[in-house]
Amino acid sequence: MHDDRWAGVDLKARHATFFLSQMSRAIEPPEETAVNVVLQSSGAIVGNLWQQPFWAYLMHSACRP
């Protein structure tokens, strides 16, 4: 019976690691290319649409049984 409670723990840990790494990737700043550096130096805010993938991975990981 004790083994039944721990069945799938490794799989859930791998899933959690995957979703955490994907969420971390989603919030990384954009690559510092020459164009991005020039834009930032002129006062522009250079970013990416991180919210959608971040929340998608968060919600997907929360919905997993």
XYZ file of C-alpha atoms in Angstrom:
65
model
C 0.000 0.000 0.000
C 2.849 2.387 0.786
C 4.214 1.944 -2.743
C 0.851 2.950 -4.236
C 1.052 6.387 -2.642
C 4.457 7.035 -4.206
C 3.598 5.737 -7.664
C 4.204 8.446 -10.229
C 6.188 10.787 -7.980
C 9.181 10.690 -10.314
C 6.966 11.476 -13.292
C 5.351 14.395 -11.473
C 8.780 15.716 -10.489
C 9.923 15.535 -14.131
C 6.766 17.346 -15.243
C 7.295 20.053 -12.625
C 10.914 20.472 -13.725
C 9.852 20.750 -17.357
C 7.167 23.358 -16.690
C 9.464 25.380 -14.428
C 12.170 25.446 -17.098
C 9.652 26.500 -19.762
C 8.320 29.268 -17.526
C 11.895 30.435 -16.899
C 12.562 30.517 -20.637
C 9.390 32.544 -21.199
C 10.519 35.391 -18.914
C 14.084 35.633 -20.212
C 14.819 38.995 -21.815
C 15.171 39.120 -25.581
C 18.549 38.467 -27.155
C 20.917 41.439 -27.164
C 21.293 41.946 -30.879
C 22.737 45.115 -32.366
C 19.257 46.286 -33.320
C 17.881 45.691 -29.822
C 20.787 47.555 -28.221
C 20.270 50.542 -30.533
C 16.553 50.571 -29.813
C 17.117 50.379 -26.052
C 19.703 53.163 -26.160
C 17.109 55.391 -27.827
C 14.714 54.778 -24.956
C 12.551 52.085 -26.525
C 11.388 49.199 -24.414
C 12.403 46.006 -26.145
C 10.636 42.949 -24.904
C 8.718 39.922 -25.873
C 5.251 38.658 -25.177
C 6.232 36.544 -22.194
C 2.893 36.602 -20.400
C 1.003 34.218 -22.684
C 3.521 31.326 -22.642
C 4.273 31.852 -18.944
C 0.637 31.625 -17.887
C -0.064 28.800 -20.320
C 2.675 26.675 -18.747
C 1.602 27.689 -15.263
C -2.048 26.793 -15.870
C -1.161 23.554 -17.652
C 1.112 22.480 -14.808
C -1.553 23.353 -12.209
C -4.216 21.310 -14.004
C -2.185 18.111 -14.070
C -3.450 15.492 -11.602
